[in-house]
Structure formats: structure tokens, C-alpha cells
Tab-separated table of C-alpha atoms in Angstrom:
chain	number	residue	atom	x	y	z
A	1	MET	CA	-78.619	91.809	97.868
A	2	GLN	CA	-79.490	94.651	94.896
A	3	ASN	CA	-82.422	93.037	92.416
A	4	LEU	CA	-83.918	90.926	95.268
A	5	SER	CA	-87.538	91.457	95.831
A	6	SER	CA	-89.278	90.389	99.001
A	7	ARG	CA	-91.123	90.361	101.703
A	8	CYS	CA	-89.888	90.058	105.156
A	9	LEU	CA	-91.103	90.015	108.420
A	10	ASP	CA	-88.336	90.135	110.930
A	11	ALA	CA	-90.146	89.330	115.307
A	12	ASP	CA	-88.983	88.770	118.030
A	13	ILE	CA	-91.065	86.860	120.789
A	14	SER	CA	-92.124	89.165	123.443
A	15	LYS	CA	-90.290	87.359	127.075
A	16	CYS	CA	-90.430	83.950	124.975
A	17	PHE	CA	-87.936	82.285	128.299
A	18	ASP	CA	-89.894	84.585	130.604
A	19	LYS	CA	-94.040	82.981	129.361
A	20	ILE	CA	-94.080	80.187	128.393
A	21	ASN	CA	-97.359	78.659	129.747
A	22	HIS	CA	-96.181	75.180	131.484
A	23	GLN	CA	-99.312	73.555	131.465
A	24	ALA	CA	-99.212	74.502	127.343
A	25	LEU	CA	-95.176	72.841	127.204
A	26	LEU	CA	-95.471	69.668	129.279
A	27	ARG	CA	-98.991	69.133	127.194
A	28	LYS	CA	-96.648	69.168	123.650
A	29	ILE	CA	-93.938	66.870	125.564
A	30	ASN	CA	-96.292	64.032	126.258
A	31	THR	CA	-94.494	62.079	127.185
A	32	PHE	CA	-94.364	59.270	129.802
A	33	PRO	CA	-95.852	60.203	133.092
A	34	THR	CA	-92.150	58.812	135.384
A	35	LEU	CA	-91.044	61.685	132.713
A	36	ASN	CA	-93.662	64.402	132.125
A	37	ARG	CA	-93.268	64.650	137.018
A	38	LEU	CA	-89.284	65.329	135.857
A	39	ILE	CA	-90.259	68.369	133.503
A	40	LYS	CA	-92.826	69.780	135.360
A	41	GLU	CA	-90.887	69.422	138.716
A	42	TRP	CA	-88.030	71.404	137.043
A	43	LEU	CA	-89.849	74.250	135.528
A	44	LYS	CA	-91.633	74.629	138.512
A	45	ALA	CA	-87.915	74.730	141.004
A	46	GLY	CA	-87.974	78.022	140.666
A	47	VAL	CA	-84.668	80.064	140.863
A	48	PHE	CA	-82.129	81.895	142.812
A	49	ASP	CA	-80.533	84.496	141.914
A	50	ASN	CA	-79.255	87.626	143.463
A	51	HIS	CA	-79.414	85.570	147.416
A	52	GLN	CA	-83.182	85.533	146.618
A	53	TRP	CA	-85.693	82.930	145.317
A	54	SER	CA	-87.763	83.353	143.365
A	55	PRO	CA	-90.762	80.791	142.481
A	56	THR	CA	-91.128	79.483	139.256
A	57	GLU	CA	-95.849	80.250	137.524
A	58	GLU	CA	-94.287	80.216	134.101
A	59	GLY	CA	-91.726	80.308	131.745
A	60	THR	CA	-88.273	78.113	132.289
A	61	PRO	CA	-85.750	80.316	133.717
A	62	GLN	CA	-83.423	81.951	130.722
A	63	GLY	CA	-79.733	80.457	131.347
A	64	GLY	CA	-81.347	77.149	132.929
A	65	VAL	CA	-79.441	73.621	131.461
A	66	ILE	CA	-82.967	72.378	129.666
A	67	SER	CA	-84.695	75.759	129.570
A	68	PRO	CA	-82.757	76.073	125.240
A	69	LEU	CA	-85.202	73.231	124.670
A	70	LEU	CA	-88.013	73.606	125.869
A	71	ALA	CA	-87.776	76.703	124.050
A	72	ASN	CA	-87.529	75.114	121.330
A	73	ILE	CA	-90.699	72.782	122.097
A	74	ALA	CA	-92.387	75.711	123.361
A	75	LEU	CA	-92.312	76.438	119.164
A	76	HIS	CA	-92.121	73.684	116.950
A	77	GLY	CA	-95.058	73.639	115.095
A	78	MET	CA	-94.456	76.919	114.441
A	79	GLU	CA	-93.324	75.817	110.916
A	80	GLU	CA	-96.389	73.787	110.706
A	81	GLU	CA	-99.087	75.980	110.568
A	82	ILE	CA	-96.595	78.367	108.149
A	83	ASN	CA	-97.263	75.451	106.299
A	84	LYS	CA	-100.869	75.807	106.288
A	85	VAL	CA	-101.040	79.280	104.628
A	86	ALA	CA	-98.363	77.926	101.904
A	87	ASP	CA	-101.284	75.488	100.611
A	88	SER	CA	-104.239	77.614	100.826
A	89	LEU	CA	-102.893	79.933	98.260
A	90	PRO	CA	-103.450	79.096	94.798
A	91	GLY	CA	-101.039	77.952	92.275
A	92	ASN	CA	-98.449	74.769	93.272
A	93	LYS	CA	-98.954	73.559	97.043
A	94	LYS	CA	-94.901	72.478	96.221
A	95	LYS	CA	-93.634	75.721	94.610
A	96	ASN	CA	-95.811	78.044	96.964
A	97	ARG	CA	-94.335	76.249	100.078
A	98	TYR	CA	-90.804	76.674	98.725
A	99	ALA	CA	-91.154	79.768	97.698
A	100	LEU	CA	-92.366	81.095	101.866
A	101	SER	CA	-89.549	81.131	103.750
A	102	LEU	CA	-89.239	80.923	108.267
A	103	ILE	CA	-86.297	80.936	110.400
A	104	ARG	CA	-85.550	80.544	113.406
A	105	TYR	CA	-82.870	80.390	116.123
A	106	ALA	CA	-83.455	80.629	119.348
A	107	ASP	CA	-87.298	83.163	119.856
A	108	ASP	CA	-86.658	85.699	117.117
A	109	PHE	CA	-87.950	84.803	113.971
A	110	LEU	CA	-88.075	85.533	109.697
A	111	ILE	CA	-90.878	85.004	107.156
A	112	ILE	CA	-89.710	85.614	103.764
A	113	HIS	CA	-92.212	85.678	101.176
A	114	PRO	CA	-92.444	87.712	97.743
A	115	ASN	CA	-96.019	88.984	98.554
A	116	PHE	CA	-96.431	90.995	101.874
A	117	ASP	CA	-99.495	90.075	101.226
A	118	VAL	CA	-98.600	86.844	102.444
A	119	VAL	CA	-96.868	87.325	104.856
A	120	ASN	CA	-98.348	89.893	106.893
A	121	GLU	CA	-101.277	86.323	106.707
A	122	CYS	CA	-97.800	84.664	108.735
A	123	LYS	CA	-98.595	87.011	110.719
A	124	ASP	CA	-101.669	87.245	111.815
A	125	ARG	CA	-101.449	83.263	111.320
A	126	ILE	CA	-97.712	83.296	114.075
A	127	ILE	CA	-99.312	85.762	116.668
A	128	GLU	CA	-102.981	83.360	116.916
A	129	TRP	CA	-100.720	79.966	117.421
A	130	LEU	CA	-98.138	81.380	120.063
A	131	LYS	CA	-101.170	82.822	122.109
A	132	GLU	CA	-102.076	78.579	123.130
A	133	MET	CA	-98.336	78.483	124.735
A	134	GLY	CA	-98.802	82.307	126.416
A	135	LEU	CA	-96.220	83.956	124.405
A	136	GLU	CA	-97.017	86.891	122.206
A	137	LEU	CA	-94.657	89.117	119.824
A	138	LYS	CA	-92.859	91.899	120.612
A	139	PRO	CA	-94.394	95.022	118.615
A	140	SER	CA	-91.462	97.347	119.050
A	141	LYS	CA	-88.932	94.387	117.707
A	142	THR	CA	-91.619	93.075	114.393
A	143	ARG	CA	-91.936	94.432	111.463
A	144	ILE	CA	-92.115	93.792	107.705
A	145	THR	CA	-89.231	94.612	105.610
A	146	HIS	CA	-88.768	95.312	101.763
A	147	THR	CA	-84.995	94.187	100.655
A	148	LEU	CA	-85.084	96.476	97.429
A	149	ASN	CA	-85.839	99.700	100.251
A	150	PRO	CA	-82.410	100.459	101.331
A	151	SER	CA	-83.585	102.328	103.778
A	152	ASP	CA	-85.876	99.601	105.552
A	153	ASN	CA	-83.387	96.120	104.365
A	154	ILE	CA	-82.550	94.628	107.234
A	155	PHE	CA	-79.837	93.200	106.136
A	156	THR	CA	-77.522	95.381	105.245
A	157	GLN	CA	-74.246	97.198	107.378
A	158	SER	CA	-75.917	100.508	108.329
A	159	SER	CA	-78.886	98.561	109.208
A	160	VAL	CA	-76.699	95.579	111.275
A	161	LYS	CA	-75.257	98.337	112.598
A	162	LYS	CA	-78.528	101.293	112.908
A	163	ARG	CA	-79.384	98.107	114.991
A	164	ALA	CA	-76.430	97.196	117.158
A	165	ALA	CA	-76.556	100.843	118.568
A	166	ALA	CA	-80.462	100.742	119.300
A	167	GLY	CA	-80.110	97.173	121.814
A	168	ASN	CA	-81.696	95.329	118.725
A	169	LEU	CA	-79.686	92.976	117.127
A	170	LEU	CA	-80.645	90.185	114.877
A	171	ASP	CA	-78.507	87.125	115.275
A	172	PRO	CA	-76.111	86.875	111.885
A	173	ARG	CA	-76.600	83.500	112.162
A	174	VAL	CA	-80.860	84.206	111.175
A	175	ALA	CA	-79.102	86.830	108.808
A	176	ALA	CA	-77.113	84.690	107.029
A	177	ILE	CA	-79.864	81.170	106.515
A	178	ALA	CA	-82.225	84.250	105.355
A	179	LEU	CA	-79.910	86.159	102.483
A	180	ARG	CA	-79.143	82.182	101.466
A	181	ARG	CA	-83.240	81.397	101.179
A	182	ILE	CA	-83.868	85.309	99.828
A	183	VAL	CA	-81.302	84.468	96.373
A	184	TYR	CA	-82.427	80.433	96.535
A	185	LEU	CA	-86.207	82.048	96.401
A	186	ASN	CA	-85.086	84.730	93.773
A	187	GLN	CA	-83.683	81.747	91.430
A	188	LEU	CA	-86.546	79.702	91.725
A	189	SER	CA	-88.557	83.549	90.787
A	190	ASN	CA	-87.290	83.252	87.650
A	191	VAL	CA	-88.327	79.469	85.884
A	192	SER	CA	-92.122	80.188	88.341
A	193	ALA	CA	-93.692	82.697	86.159
A	194	GLY	CA	-96.597	81.201	89.441
A	195	ILE	CA	-95.186	83.510	91.915
A	196	ALA	CA	-96.773	87.156	91.657
A	197	TYR	CA	-94.576	89.899	93.628
A	198	SER	CA	-95.769	93.014	95.742
A	199	LYS	CA	-93.010	95.677	95.996
């Protein structure tokens, strides 16, 4: 990671599976009535845990067979919201989109760009976008880091150990994809004078 200058929003969606708004999810699925009714019944079926039944007014039961699919549907479109930020930046739109990356796995995601202000704008946009689904970021697990600051870098071995001790693990698949993307962004920046770096 040495000499790869990027800002990275390391974010976690608070109680993602538990808080998804059913009506917003059904509107997003937008399927034919029979399947829509089936999904609605599935969402409202409740949860049986420790010999006790609880109704489900919101969310999808974590561990349920269809829950990962429904959560992915709920979060689908986050990429388009990030692309709107890229398209609003000055310069070549194609290069701006390449320079701005979203990497998501379940309810954890990273947004990577060389400029702090761009990453911060993405964070604000995502906060507003998540509200439509009844979701929000978890402040204690959401931060903007820099790849050149060893004490702040989420990809170093010591950082991974600290996160593990605190029970705040970045999924290794997300980290691996993010590392490859940062290397790519650094290569892109070497041939593009249009990207401003913020250190």
C-alpha cells in the first residue's frame, strides 16, 4: 500500500437486515402481483427464536434463506448514486467514474477516491439515499481513512489485528477487492493529470 494515495470511506450500515423498510423494498422489487404478495407474506411471517415468536414489522430475518437476496435488492442502486457524484465532478466523466469506486459486500462497503471532499460528498449522498430504505450508517463503524497514514490505514496487518480485537472486522473479500482497486487507481492517476490528490 506504500505510495498509493487514496481516501477511503469504510462504512457499515446499522442493523441492515433488521431495519429494511418493507414498503420501500416491495416498491423496489416491483414484480407481478402474485410474487409481490408472496414476498410480502415472507417479510411479515415473523421470527421464531428460543421457543418464542416475534412479529416482523421491518427488516428481513438475518439467517433467513431469502434475506441476503432481499438485502441486496434493498441496497441495489447505491452504485448509481455514487456515479451521480462522479458525473458532477469537473473533467472527463469516464475518468471520473473510474477514479471513484464503490465496493460492497452485504452491509459493509468502501468508497475510494483520491480526494477527501469527493469521498465526504459520497458519504452524505449515501446517508440520504439509505433513508429511503429506512437505513442509516453506524457512526462507530464508519470513518474516512487515508492509505498513506499507517495509523489510519484499514489495510495494514496491525489494523486488521486491532479491528479483530475490537470485533470490527472488514470482510477480507472487501479488503482484497479494495486493494486491487487502489492499485488500479494509482496506475490510472499516473497517466491522468485530471485527478487531484488530497493528502
